[in-house]
Each structure stands twice: as C-alpha cells, then as structure tokens.
Amino acid sequence: MSKYEPFLQVKVEGVDVSKWVTSLSLTEDDRRVDHGVIQFVDRELVLVDSLQEGAMVEVDLGYNEAGKHATVFKGYIMKSKLNISMGGLTQFQIFVLDESIKMGWEIKRVMWDSKKVKKVSDIVKKIVSASGLSIGRIEIKPDPVITDHMTYHQYEMTDLTYLQYLAQETACKCFVEYEGSNKFYFVPEDAVLREVTEPLVYADATKTNLLDFQASYSYGYVQHHQSDWAVDPHTGKVVSHKGENLSGFPDWGNESSHLSEVKQWDSQLEQAAGKLTSKTKSKRKSLEKTLKKPRERSGWTSRTEEKLKEDDRILKTKQFGYNARGRALGNFELRAKSTVEIKGVGQRFSGKWYIHTVTHKIDSNGYQVYFECSR
C-alpha cells in the first residue's frame, strides 16, 4: 500500500472489521454529539447480525505512514440499516454516536439546591463523574452561585440534555473530545482547543491541499459590545456599563507584489485594481470605524452593574462577520474546535479561521475532509 493511500481501521468491541468497510463519514461538531456512518459490504449477511446496537466502536484514520494516522473517535452503535439490491449487492450501515450519548439514555428529575452544590460547575462535575467519563476541562465564567432564589433544577431531562441547557444558560459549549480516551469539556463558547499546524493552501503548485472553498463576508453579521444602564435592585442607584470598541478587524488590499504579477498578463486589470484599492480601502475603514463602536441599549428596569458587564459578551469566533465552508485533502489533525490558517484565497479571506464542524470521509474517492468555519 502506498503511504499516500488512506489508512482506516475500524474496531467493534476490539475486533478489527476494517476489511469489510466500504466507506466512512465521521462528523465532529463544537456543539452537538459527534456522529458517523460506517458502511460495510455483507454478502453473506453475517455482519448484519454481529454488529449490534450498544457495541463500542473505535475509528483510526489518516494515511499509511508513521505519525500520519490516529484514533479520532470512540462511541456506540445506535442505529443500523440494511440495503439488499436486486443484483445481489448487500450493504449494511451502522450509525455511531460519541460516548456522551450514554448520558442521554435516561430521563431524570433532580433538585440541584445549595445543599448539594455551590456553583453550576459543581453540577457539571457531579453529572460527568457519575457517567464514568473523564473530565477534560470545566470552565464557566462567571460561574453562577446556587442559592435558594437562584436554582438550576433538572426537570424531566436526560443528563445530556440538561448539560446542554446549562451550557446555553452560561454561554458555554459542552462536548466529548477523544484524546487517548474520551474526555468531557464544558468551556466558554469561543474556547479553542488547538491550532492545526498545517495550513490549508489553495492554488500553489507544490502545497495545494484546499480543493474547494466558499466564503462570505457581511457587515450585517459583525458582533458588537453593549453599553447599557439600569437601576440597581439592591441600592436603587442608577448603574451603567460602557462597552469596548471592537478591535482586530482583518485588513486587506492588493499588495504591490501581487499587482506586479497581474501586470504581466493584464496591465489594464492591474491599473484598475490599484486605483480601486486606494479608493475603496478608505471607505471600508470609515465604515469599520462606525461598526467598532458599542451598541447603546435603552436600559433595564433592574440590573446590577456586575450583571450588565456579564451580559456584554460577543462570540469571538464569529465576531467579524466571516463564514466559510470547504473541502480539503484528508488530514486527521483538522478537527472541530480548532483554528487553521487558510492561504491563497485572496487577502480578504486568507488568515486564521475557527473550525465549527468537520466531516472526515473515506470512500472510493480517497480521504477528504469537509469543514465549516468562521471568524
């Protein structure tokens, strides 16, 4: 086997079934349970009765070279599908979900009061520890204190649904990440777990690994800090909070080196682009100056100053209004909850992006990765 051919190993309860796998699609998401579909050829109708729901599945993928593949998923078979065609081709699919799904099997009713826990993070720790999952990181800022007047009771919800509810209430995201073993994370919405070392490059004769790329940029999606005022319910005094200006807007404009290359094959385009850049860049800067300012709100009837500051939050992974999706050559290091450098797509869209969703696909077309990202 060539080292450039995909490497795929699928084990079910420790038994290697890779030989009969015809395709795999595995999706990682920064907010939902990771999930996948594995398809087998099963002419003798043996696997259809052997691969049963509740069994543990491990997936190791990448390329057939030392250090170029790794285990990226460990979860359960939760659904199956059989397809027998008239020509005798028998295909069997299993649908897998990551290990966090075991917290979604039983509906519970738990009264989480101040006698049991002190803060929301204590609730998260107790639930995750009881599930048997290892804790990767639990970080809640601010971490709400449980009192007689501030409770977070679990009413007729599974542990997984309840944790997702707590994440929404505290501007966090929760998920399981495979790092030698499955580890549970409960972290702020804009937390980044890692940086992909290999950039995604388009239109480079020797380094191209970005196959498709679609990106959009709209000032309508730019996020803003908030300035607000309210009456403190404890003191009766008017309190206020001044939001910060948004900083760090990506900058772009045709570089002289790039224009000189264009001049060799279209001098008119080079001249027009040079003039346009000098005129339009100042217009964009003027617009950004306005957009950087915090939004003024009309004021709350009752809020403490601390609560006003807490409510002034933006999602840094989406703050500048950029969204994109693409397809790249397979890379097991390209994971959700990561940042990646994208090059060769024009200055406007080149730079660092946050990856929300990644789907690894291995089939007769080889190993490819589909991703969605923002900044």
JSON list of C-alpha atoms in Angstrom, two decimals, residues 17-225:
[
{"chain": "A", "resi": 17, "resn": "VAL", "atom": "CA", "xyz": [-13.69, -5.19, 10.89]},
{"chain": "A", "resi": 18, "resn": "SER", "atom": "CA", "xyz": [-11.81, -2.80, 8.57]},
{"chain": "A", "resi": 19, "resn": "LYS", "atom": "CA", "xyz": [-11.56, -5.35, 5.73]},
{"chain": "A", "resi": 20, "resn": "TRP", "atom": "CA", "xyz": [-15.30, -5.13, 5.04]},
{"chain": "A", "resi": 21, "resn": "VAL", "atom": "CA", "xyz": [-15.68, -1.33, 5.34]},
{"chain": "A", "resi": 22, "resn": "THR", "atom": "CA", "xyz": [-16.53, 0.34, 2.01]},
{"chain": "A", "resi": 23, "resn": "SER", "atom": "CA", "xyz": [-16.99, 3.92, 3.25]},
{"chain": "A", "resi": 24, "resn": "LEU", "atom": "CA", "xyz": [-16.96, 6.07, 6.36]},
{"chain": "A", "resi": 25, "resn": "SER", "atom": "CA", "xyz": [-18.30, 9.52, 7.19]},
{"chain": "A", "resi": 26, "resn": "LEU", "atom": "CA", "xyz": [-17.43, 10.93, 10.62]},
{"chain": "A", "resi": 27, "resn": "THR", "atom": "CA", "xyz": [-18.61, 14.37, 11.75]},
{"chain": "A", "resi": 28, "resn": "GLU", "atom": "CA", "xyz": [-17.23, 16.42, 14.65]},
{"chain": "A", "resi": 29, "resn": "ASP", "atom": "CA", "xyz": [-19.18, 19.44, 15.86]},
{"chain": "A", "resi": 30, "resn": "ASP", "atom": "CA", "xyz": [-18.39, 22.04, 18.50]},
{"chain": "A", "resi": 31, "resn": "ARG", "atom": "CA", "xyz": [-21.94, 21.95, 19.89]},
{"chain": "A", "resi": 32, "resn": "ARG", "atom": "CA", "xyz": [-23.51, 18.60, 19.05]},
{"chain": "A", "resi": 33, "resn": "VAL", "atom": "CA", "xyz": [-22.72, 14.95, 19.72]},
{"chain": "A", "resi": 34, "resn": "ASP", "atom": "CA", "xyz": [-20.11, 13.68, 17.25]},
{"chain": "A", "resi": 35, "resn": "HIS", "atom": "CA", "xyz": [-21.66, 11.17, 14.86]},
{"chain": "A", "resi": 36, "resn": "GLY", "atom": "CA", "xyz": [-20.82, 8.96, 11.92]},
{"chain": "A", "resi": 37, "resn": "VAL", "atom": "CA", "xyz": [-21.97, 6.41, 9.36]},
{"chain": "A", "resi": 38, "resn": "ILE", "atom": "CA", "xyz": [-19.89, 3.33, 8.52]},
{"chain": "A", "resi": 39, "resn": "GLN", "atom": "CA", "xyz": [-20.87, 1.18, 5.53]},
{"chain": "A", "resi": 40, "resn": "PHE", "atom": "CA", "xyz": [-19.93, -2.48, 5.07]},
{"chain": "A", "resi": 41, "resn": "VAL", "atom": "CA", "xyz": [-20.24, -5.00, 2.27]},
{"chain": "A", "resi": 42, "resn": "ASP", "atom": "CA", "xyz": [-22.02, -8.02, 3.77]},
{"chain": "A", "resi": 43, "resn": "ARG", "atom": "CA", "xyz": [-22.81, -10.57, 1.03]},
{"chain": "A", "resi": 44, "resn": "GLU", "atom": "CA", "xyz": [-23.19, -13.44, 3.47]},
{"chain": "A", "resi": 45, "resn": "LEU", "atom": "CA", "xyz": [-25.44, -11.43, 5.83]},
{"chain": "A", "resi": 46, "resn": "VAL", "atom": "CA", "xyz": [-23.13, -12.12, 8.75]},
{"chain": "A", "resi": 47, "resn": "LEU", "atom": "CA", "xyz": [-22.20, -8.62, 9.91]},
{"chain": "A", "resi": 48, "resn": "VAL", "atom": "CA", "xyz": [-25.86, -7.58, 9.93]},
{"chain": "A", "resi": 49, "resn": "ASP", "atom": "CA", "xyz": [-26.37, -9.91, 12.90]},
{"chain": "A", "resi": 50, "resn": "SER", "atom": "CA", "xyz": [-22.96, -9.36, 14.51]},
{"chain": "A", "resi": 51, "resn": "LEU", "atom": "CA", "xyz": [-22.75, -5.55, 14.67]},
{"chain": "A", "resi": 52, "resn": "GLN", "atom": "CA", "xyz": [-25.33, -4.80, 17.32]},
{"chain": "A", "resi": 53, "resn": "GLU", "atom": "CA", "xyz": [-26.57, -1.61, 18.94]},
{"chain": "A", "resi": 54, "resn": "GLY", "atom": "CA", "xyz": [-24.78, -0.60, 22.11]},
{"chain": "A", "resi": 55, "resn": "ALA", "atom": "CA", "xyz": [-21.43, -2.01, 20.95]},
{"chain": "A", "resi": 56, "resn": "MET", "atom": "CA", "xyz": [-18.33, 0.19, 21.26]},
{"chain": "A", "resi": 57, "resn": "VAL", "atom": "CA", "xyz": [-16.72, 1.39, 18.00]},
{"chain": "A", "resi": 58, "resn": "GLU", "atom": "CA", "xyz": [-13.22, 2.85, 17.58]},
{"chain": "A", "resi": 59, "resn": "VAL", "atom": "CA", "xyz": [-12.06, 4.63, 14.41]},
{"chain": "A", "resi": 60, "resn": "ASP", "atom": "CA", "xyz": [-8.40, 5.22, 13.50]},
{"chain": "A", "resi": 61, "resn": "LEU", "atom": "CA", "xyz": [-7.89, 7.16, 10.26]},
{"chain": "A", "resi": 62, "resn": "GLY", "atom": "CA", "xyz": [-5.33, 9.10, 8.25]},
{"chain": "A", "resi": 63, "resn": "TYR", "atom": "CA", "xyz": [-2.62, 7.86, 5.89]},
{"chain": "A", "resi": 64, "resn": "ASN", "atom": "CA", "xyz": [-0.48, 4.72, 5.86]},
{"chain": "A", "resi": 65, "resn": "GLU", "atom": "CA", "xyz": [2.61, 6.36, 7.28]},
{"chain": "A", "resi": 66, "resn": "ALA", "atom": "CA", "xyz": [4.02, 6.59, 10.79]},
{"chain": "A", "resi": 67, "resn": "GLY", "atom": "CA", "xyz": [2.50, 9.53, 12.65]},
{"chain": "A", "resi": 68, "resn": "LYS", "atom": "CA", "xyz": [0.01, 10.25, 9.86]},
{"chain": "A", "resi": 69, "resn": "HIS", "atom": "CA", "xyz": [-2.99, 8.50, 11.38]},
{"chain": "A", "resi": 70, "resn": "ALA", "atom": "CA", "xyz": [-4.62, 8.40, 14.81]},
{"chain": "A", "resi": 71, "resn": "THR", "atom": "CA", "xyz": [-7.70, 7.28, 16.69]},
{"chain": "A", "resi": 72, "resn": "VAL", "atom": "CA", "xyz": [-10.20, 10.12, 16.41]},
{"chain": "A", "resi": 73, "resn": "PHE", "atom": "CA", "xyz": [-13.46, 8.55, 17.58]},
{"chain": "A", "resi": 74, "resn": "LYS", "atom": "CA", "xyz": [-14.79, 6.19, 20.19]},
{"chain": "A", "resi": 75, "resn": "GLY", "atom": "CA", "xyz": [-18.53, 5.73, 20.58]},
{"chain": "A", "resi": 76, "resn": "TYR", "atom": "CA", "xyz": [-21.55, 3.47, 20.34]},
{"chain": "A", "resi": 77, "resn": "ILE", "atom": "CA", "xyz": [-23.59, 1.86, 17.57]},
{"chain": "A", "resi": 78, "resn": "MET", "atom": "CA", "xyz": [-27.04, 3.43, 17.94]},
{"chain": "A", "resi": 79, "resn": "LYS", "atom": "CA", "xyz": [-28.76, 2.59, 14.65]},
{"chain": "A", "resi": 80, "resn": "SER", "atom": "CA", "xyz": [-28.37, 0.21, 11.71]},
{"chain": "A", "resi": 81, "resn": "LYS", "atom": "CA", "xyz": [-29.65, -0.05, 8.14]},
{"chain": "A", "resi": 82, "resn": "LEU", "atom": "CA", "xyz": [-29.65, -2.90, 5.60]},
{"chain": "A", "resi": 83, "resn": "ASN", "atom": "CA", "xyz": [-29.90, -2.47, 1.83]},
{"chain": "A", "resi": 84, "resn": "ILE", "atom": "CA", "xyz": [-30.17, -5.53, -0.46]},
{"chain": "A", "resi": 85, "resn": "SER", "atom": "CA", "xyz": [-30.31, -4.79, -4.18]},
{"chain": "A", "resi": 86, "resn": "MET", "atom": "CA", "xyz": [-31.71, -6.94, -6.98]},
{"chain": "A", "resi": 87, "resn": "GLY", "atom": "CA", "xyz": [-28.21, -7.63, -8.29]},
{"chain": "A", "resi": 88, "resn": "GLY", "atom": "CA", "xyz": [-27.21, -9.28, -5.04]},
{"chain": "A", "resi": 89, "resn": "LEU", "atom": "CA", "xyz": [-25.17, -6.40, -3.59]},
{"chain": "A", "resi": 90, "resn": "THR", "atom": "CA", "xyz": [-25.71, -6.27, 0.15]},
{"chain": "A", "resi": 91, "resn": "GLN", "atom": "CA", "xyz": [-24.76, -3.14, 2.06]},
{"chain": "A", "resi": 92, "resn": "PHE", "atom": "CA", "xyz": [-25.05, -2.73, 5.80]},
{"chain": "A", "resi": 93, "resn": "GLN", "atom": "CA", "xyz": [-24.66, 0.60, 7.60]},
{"chain": "A", "resi": 94, "resn": "ILE", "atom": "CA", "xyz": [-24.14, 1.38, 11.26]},
{"chain": "A", "resi": 95, "resn": "PHE", "atom": "CA", "xyz": [-24.74, 4.81, 12.74]},
{"chain": "A", "resi": 96, "resn": "VAL", "atom": "CA", "xyz": [-22.48, 5.75, 15.64]},
{"chain": "A", "resi": 97, "resn": "LEU", "atom": "CA", "xyz": [-22.59, 8.48, 18.31]},
{"chain": "A", "resi": 98, "resn": "ASP", "atom": "CA", "xyz": [-19.80, 9.52, 20.66]},
{"chain": "A", "resi": 99, "resn": "GLU", "atom": "CA", "xyz": [-19.67, 8.35, 24.26]},
{"chain": "A", "resi": 100, "resn": "SER", "atom": "CA", "xyz": [-21.53, 11.37, 25.64]},
{"chain": "A", "resi": 101, "resn": "ILE", "atom": "CA", "xyz": [-24.73, 9.77, 24.34]},
{"chain": "A", "resi": 102, "resn": "LYS", "atom": "CA", "xyz": [-24.74, 7.39, 27.31]},
{"chain": "A", "resi": 103, "resn": "MET", "atom": "CA", "xyz": [-25.79, 10.42, 29.37]},
{"chain": "A", "resi": 104, "resn": "GLY", "atom": "CA", "xyz": [-28.84, 10.68, 27.12]},
{"chain": "A", "resi": 105, "resn": "TRP", "atom": "CA", "xyz": [-30.43, 7.29, 27.79]},
{"chain": "A", "resi": 106, "resn": "GLU", "atom": "CA", "xyz": [-32.35, 8.02, 30.99]},
{"chain": "A", "resi": 107, "resn": "ILE", "atom": "CA", "xyz": [-34.73, 10.88, 31.83]},
{"chain": "A", "resi": 108, "resn": "LYS", "atom": "CA", "xyz": [-34.18, 12.20, 35.35]},
{"chain": "A", "resi": 109, "resn": "ARG", "atom": "CA", "xyz": [-35.66, 14.66, 37.81]},
{"chain": "A", "resi": 110, "resn": "VAL", "atom": "CA", "xyz": [-33.03, 16.13, 40.15]},
{"chain": "A", "resi": 111, "resn": "MET", "atom": "CA", "xyz": [-33.36, 19.09, 42.51]},
{"chain": "A", "resi": 112, "resn": "TRP", "atom": "CA", "xyz": [-29.97, 20.78, 42.47]},
{"chain": "A", "resi": 113, "resn": "ASP", "atom": "CA", "xyz": [-30.12, 23.03, 45.54]},
{"chain": "A", "resi": 114, "resn": "SER", "atom": "CA", "xyz": [-27.47, 24.79, 47.62]},
{"chain": "A", "resi": 115, "resn": "LYS", "atom": "CA", "xyz": [-27.26, 21.80, 49.97]},
{"chain": "A", "resi": 116, "resn": "LYS", "atom": "CA", "xyz": [-25.94, 19.61, 47.14]},
{"chain": "A", "resi": 117, "resn": "VAL", "atom": "CA", "xyz": [-23.83, 22.05, 45.14]},
{"chain": "A", "resi": 118, "resn": "LYS", "atom": "CA", "xyz": [-22.40, 25.55, 45.44]},
{"chain": "A", "resi": 119, "resn": "LYS", "atom": "CA", "xyz": [-21.99, 26.51, 41.78]},
{"chain": "A", "resi": 120, "resn": "VAL", "atom": "CA", "xyz": [-23.11, 25.40, 38.33]},
{"chain": "A", "resi": 121, "resn": "SER", "atom": "CA", "xyz": [-19.65, 23.92, 37.70]},
{"chain": "A", "resi": 122, "resn": "ASP", "atom": "CA", "xyz": [-20.26, 21.58, 40.66]},
{"chain": "A", "resi": 123, "resn": "ILE", "atom": "CA", "xyz": [-23.39, 20.26, 38.94]},
{"chain": "A", "resi": 124, "resn": "VAL", "atom": "CA", "xyz": [-21.44, 19.59, 35.75]},
{"chain": "A", "resi": 125, "resn": "LYS", "atom": "CA", "xyz": [-18.66, 17.78, 37.61]},
{"chain": "A", "resi": 126, "resn": "LYS", "atom": "CA", "xyz": [-21.09, 15.55, 39.52]},
{"chain": "A", "resi": 127, "resn": "ILE", "atom": "CA", "xyz": [-23.03, 14.53, 36.40]},
{"chain": "A", "resi": 128, "resn": "VAL", "atom": "CA", "xyz": [-19.95, 13.84, 34.28]},
{"chain": "A", "resi": 129, "resn": "SER", "atom": "CA", "xyz": [-18.16, 11.92, 37.05]},
{"chain": "A", "resi": 130, "resn": "ALA", "atom": "CA", "xyz": [-21.24, 9.74, 37.60]},
{"chain": "A", "resi": 131, "resn": "SER", "atom": "CA", "xyz": [-21.29, 8.90, 33.87]},
{"chain": "A", "resi": 132, "resn": "GLY", "atom": "CA", "xyz": [-17.78, 7.45, 34.01]},
{"chain": "A", "resi": 133, "resn": "LEU", "atom": "CA", "xyz": [-16.36, 9.95, 31.52]},
{"chain": "A", "resi": 134, "resn": "SER", "atom": "CA", "xyz": [-13.07, 11.66, 32.28]},
{"chain": "A", "resi": 135, "resn": "ILE", "atom": "CA", "xyz": [-13.15, 15.43, 32.69]},
{"chain": "A", "resi": 136, "resn": "GLY", "atom": "CA", "xyz": [-11.04, 17.34, 30.18]},
{"chain": "A", "resi": 137, "resn": "ARG", "atom": "CA", "xyz": [-11.85, 20.87, 31.30]},
{"chain": "A", "resi": 138, "resn": "ILE", "atom": "CA", "xyz": [-14.73, 22.62, 33.03]},
{"chain": "A", "resi": 139, "resn": "GLU", "atom": "CA", "xyz": [-14.55, 26.39, 32.81]},
{"chain": "A", "resi": 140, "resn": "ILE", "atom": "CA", "xyz": [-17.55, 28.67, 33.38]},
{"chain": "A", "resi": 141, "resn": "LYS", "atom": "CA", "xyz": [-17.08, 32.45, 33.52]},
{"chain": "A", "resi": 142, "resn": "PRO", "atom": "CA", "xyz": [-18.86, 33.70, 35.52]},
{"chain": "A", "resi": 143, "resn": "ASP", "atom": "CA", "xyz": [-19.79, 30.55, 37.41]},
{"chain": "A", "resi": 144, "resn": "PRO", "atom": "CA", "xyz": [-23.35, 31.10, 38.78]},
{"chain": "A", "resi": 145, "resn": "VAL", "atom": "CA", "xyz": [-23.77, 30.51, 42.51]},
{"chain": "A", "resi": 146, "resn": "ILE", "atom": "CA", "xyz": [-26.64, 28.24, 43.58]},
{"chain": "A", "resi": 147, "resn": "THR", "atom": "CA", "xyz": [-28.90, 29.90, 46.17]},
{"chain": "A", "resi": 148, "resn": "ASP", "atom": "CA", "xyz": [-32.46, 29.48, 47.42]},
{"chain": "A", "resi": 149, "resn": "HIS", "atom": "CA", "xyz": [-33.50, 32.10, 44.86]},
{"chain": "A", "resi": 150, "resn": "MET", "atom": "CA", "xyz": [-31.18, 31.02, 42.02]},
{"chain": "A", "resi": 151, "resn": "THR", "atom": "CA", "xyz": [-31.64, 27.34, 41.23]},
{"chain": "A", "resi": 152, "resn": "TYR", "atom": "CA", "xyz": [-30.94, 25.15, 38.21]},
{"chain": "A", "resi": 153, "resn": "HIS", "atom": "CA", "xyz": [-33.18, 22.14, 38.77]},
{"chain": "A", "resi": 154, "resn": "GLN", "atom": "CA", "xyz": [-33.22, 19.23, 36.31]},
{"chain": "A", "resi": 155, "resn": "TYR", "atom": "CA", "xyz": [-36.86, 18.74, 35.33]},
{"chain": "A", "resi": 156, "resn": "GLU", "atom": "CA", "xyz": [-37.63, 15.61, 33.26]},
{"chain": "A", "resi": 157, "resn": "MET", "atom": "CA", "xyz": [-34.41, 15.80, 31.24]},
{"chain": "A", "resi": 158, "resn": "THR", "atom": "CA", "xyz": [-31.62, 13.40, 30.44]},
{"chain": "A", "resi": 159, "resn": "ASP", "atom": "CA", "xyz": [-28.22, 14.36, 31.83]},
{"chain": "A", "resi": 160, "resn": "LEU", "atom": "CA", "xyz": [-27.02, 15.21, 28.31]},
{"chain": "A", "resi": 161, "resn": "THR", "atom": "CA", "xyz": [-29.99, 17.47, 27.56]},
{"chain": "A", "resi": 162, "resn": "TYR", "atom": "CA", "xyz": [-29.58, 19.13, 30.95]},
{"chain": "A", "resi": 163, "resn": "LEU", "atom": "CA", "xyz": [-25.86, 19.77, 30.41]},
{"chain": "A", "resi": 164, "resn": "GLN", "atom": "CA", "xyz": [-26.65, 21.31, 27.02]},
{"chain": "A", "resi": 165, "resn": "TYR", "atom": "CA", "xyz": [-29.25, 23.51, 28.74]},
{"chain": "A", "resi": 166, "resn": "LEU", "atom": "CA", "xyz": [-26.69, 24.63, 31.34]},
{"chain": "A", "resi": 167, "resn": "ALA", "atom": "CA", "xyz": [-24.23, 25.38, 28.55]},
{"chain": "A", "resi": 168, "resn": "GLN", "atom": "CA", "xyz": [-26.77, 27.62, 26.84]},
{"chain": "A", "resi": 169, "resn": "GLU", "atom": "CA", "xyz": [-27.58, 29.40, 30.10]},
{"chain": "A", "resi": 170, "resn": "THR", "atom": "CA", "xyz": [-23.91, 30.12, 30.86]},
{"chain": "A", "resi": 171, "resn": "ALA", "atom": "CA", "xyz": [-22.71, 30.99, 27.31]},
{"chain": "A", "resi": 172, "resn": "CYS", "atom": "CA", "xyz": [-20.73, 27.75, 27.09]},
{"chain": "A", "resi": 173, "resn": "LYS", "atom": "CA", "xyz": [-20.50, 24.69, 24.87]},
{"chain": "A", "resi": 174, "resn": "CYS", "atom": "CA", "xyz": [-20.15, 21.09, 26.03]},
{"chain": "A", "resi": 175, "resn": "PHE", "atom": "CA", "xyz": [-18.81, 18.09, 24.15]},
{"chain": "A", "resi": 176, "resn": "VAL", "atom": "CA", "xyz": [-16.71, 14.94, 24.31]},
{"chain": "A", "resi": 177, "resn": "GLU", "atom": "CA", "xyz": [-13.25, 15.02, 22.73]},
{"chain": "A", "resi": 178, "resn": "TYR", "atom": "CA", "xyz": [-11.15, 11.93, 22.04]},
{"chain": "A", "resi": 179, "resn": "GLU", "atom": "CA", "xyz": [-7.62, 12.46, 23.41]},
{"chain": "A", "resi": 180, "resn": "GLY", "atom": "CA", "xyz": [-6.33, 8.95, 24.03]},
{"chain": "A", "resi": 181, "resn": "SER", "atom": "CA", "xyz": [-9.66, 8.46, 25.79]},
{"chain": "A", "resi": 182, "resn": "ASN", "atom": "CA", "xyz": [-12.95, 10.31, 25.68]},
{"chain": "A", "resi": 183, "resn": "LYS", "atom": "CA", "xyz": [-12.85, 13.47, 27.79]},
{"chain": "A", "resi": 184, "resn": "PHE", "atom": "CA", "xyz": [-15.72, 15.81, 28.58]},
{"chain": "A", "resi": 185, "resn": "TYR", "atom": "CA", "xyz": [-15.38, 19.56, 28.08]},
{"chain": "A", "resi": 186, "resn": "PHE", "atom": "CA", "xyz": [-17.64, 22.35, 29.34]},
{"chain": "A", "resi": 187, "resn": "VAL", "atom": "CA", "xyz": [-16.00, 25.59, 28.23]},
{"chain": "A", "resi": 188, "resn": "PRO", "atom": "CA", "xyz": [-16.85, 29.14, 27.05]},
{"chain": "A", "resi": 189, "resn": "GLU", "atom": "CA", "xyz": [-18.46, 29.41, 23.60]},
{"chain": "A", "resi": 190, "resn": "ASP", "atom": "CA", "xyz": [-15.36, 30.90, 21.99]},
{"chain": "A", "resi": 191, "resn": "ALA", "atom": "CA", "xyz": [-12.85, 28.48, 23.54]},
{"chain": "A", "resi": 192, "resn": "VAL", "atom": "CA", "xyz": [-10.34, 26.96, 21.09]},
{"chain": "A", "resi": 193, "resn": "LEU", "atom": "CA", "xyz": [-8.79, 23.58, 21.91]},
{"chain": "A", "resi": 194, "resn": "ARG", "atom": "CA", "xyz": [-5.91, 23.54, 19.45]},
{"chain": "A", "resi": 195, "resn": "GLU", "atom": "CA", "xyz": [-4.30, 25.08, 16.37]},
{"chain": "A", "resi": 196, "resn": "VAL", "atom": "CA", "xyz": [-3.90, 23.00, 13.22]},
{"chain": "A", "resi": 197, "resn": "THR", "atom": "CA", "xyz": [-0.20, 23.05, 12.34]},
{"chain": "A", "resi": 198, "resn": "GLU", "atom": "CA", "xyz": [-0.57, 22.50, 8.59]},
{"chain": "A", "resi": 199, "resn": "PRO", "atom": "CA", "xyz": [-2.26, 25.42, 6.76]},
{"chain": "A", "resi": 200, "resn": "LEU", "atom": "CA", "xyz": [-4.90, 24.93, 4.10]},
{"chain": "A", "resi": 201, "resn": "VAL", "atom": "CA", "xyz": [-3.44, 26.25, 0.84]},
{"chain": "A", "resi": 202, "resn": "TYR", "atom": "CA", "xyz": [-5.16, 26.87, -2.49]},
{"chain": "A", "resi": 203, "resn": "ALA", "atom": "CA", "xyz": [-3.57, 27.31, -5.94]},
{"chain": "A", "resi": 204, "resn": "ASP", "atom": "CA", "xyz": [0.01, 26.51, -5.02]},
{"chain": "A", "resi": 205, "resn": "ALA", "atom": "CA", "xyz": [1.82, 24.16, -7.39]},
{"chain": "A", "resi": 206, "resn": "THR", "atom": "CA", "xyz": [3.55, 22.25, -4.59]},
{"chain": "A", "resi": 207, "resn": "LYS", "atom": "CA", "xyz": [1.43, 22.76, -1.46]},
{"chain": "A", "resi": 208, "resn": "THR", "atom": "CA", "xyz": [-2.22, 22.78, -2.56]},
{"chain": "A", "resi": 209, "resn": "ASN", "atom": "CA", "xyz": [-4.42, 20.82, -0.17]},
{"chain": "A", "resi": 210, "resn": "LEU", "atom": "CA", "xyz": [-7.54, 23.01, -0.27]},
{"chain": "A", "resi": 211, "resn": "LEU", "atom": "CA", "xyz": [-9.81, 21.66, -3.01]},
{"chain": "A", "resi": 212, "resn": "ASP", "atom": "CA", "xyz": [-12.96, 23.80, -2.69]},
{"chain": "A", "resi": 213, "resn": "PHE", "atom": "CA", "xyz": [-13.69, 26.96, -0.71]},
{"chain": "A", "resi": 214, "resn": "GLN", "atom": "CA", "xyz": [-16.81, 29.12, -0.45]},
{"chain": "A", "resi": 215, "resn": "ALA", "atom": "CA", "xyz": [-16.68, 32.18, 1.81]},
{"chain": "A", "resi": 216, "resn": "SER", "atom": "CA", "xyz": [-18.90, 35.15, 2.63]},
{"chain": "A", "resi": 217, "resn": "TYR", "atom": "CA", "xyz": [-18.33, 38.40, 4.46]},
{"chain": "A", "resi": 218, "resn": "SER", "atom": "CA", "xyz": [-21.10, 40.72, 5.67]},
{"chain": "A", "resi": 219, "resn": "TYR", "atom": "CA", "xyz": [-21.01, 43.71, 7.98]},
{"chain": "A", "resi": 220, "resn": "GLY", "atom": "CA", "xyz": [-24.54, 42.73, 8.96]},
{"chain": "A", "resi": 221, "resn": "TYR", "atom": "CA", "xyz": [-23.11, 39.81, 10.94]},
{"chain": "A", "resi": 222, "resn": "VAL", "atom": "CA", "xyz": [-20.47, 41.82, 12.80]},
{"chain": "A", "resi": 223, "resn": "GLN", "atom": "CA", "xyz": [-20.99, 41.47, 16.56]},
{"chain": "A", "resi": 224, "resn": "HIS", "atom": "CA", "xyz": [-20.91, 44.44, 18.90]},
{"chain": "A", "resi": 225, "resn": "HIS", "atom": "CA", "xyz": [-20.21, 45.10, 22.54]}
]
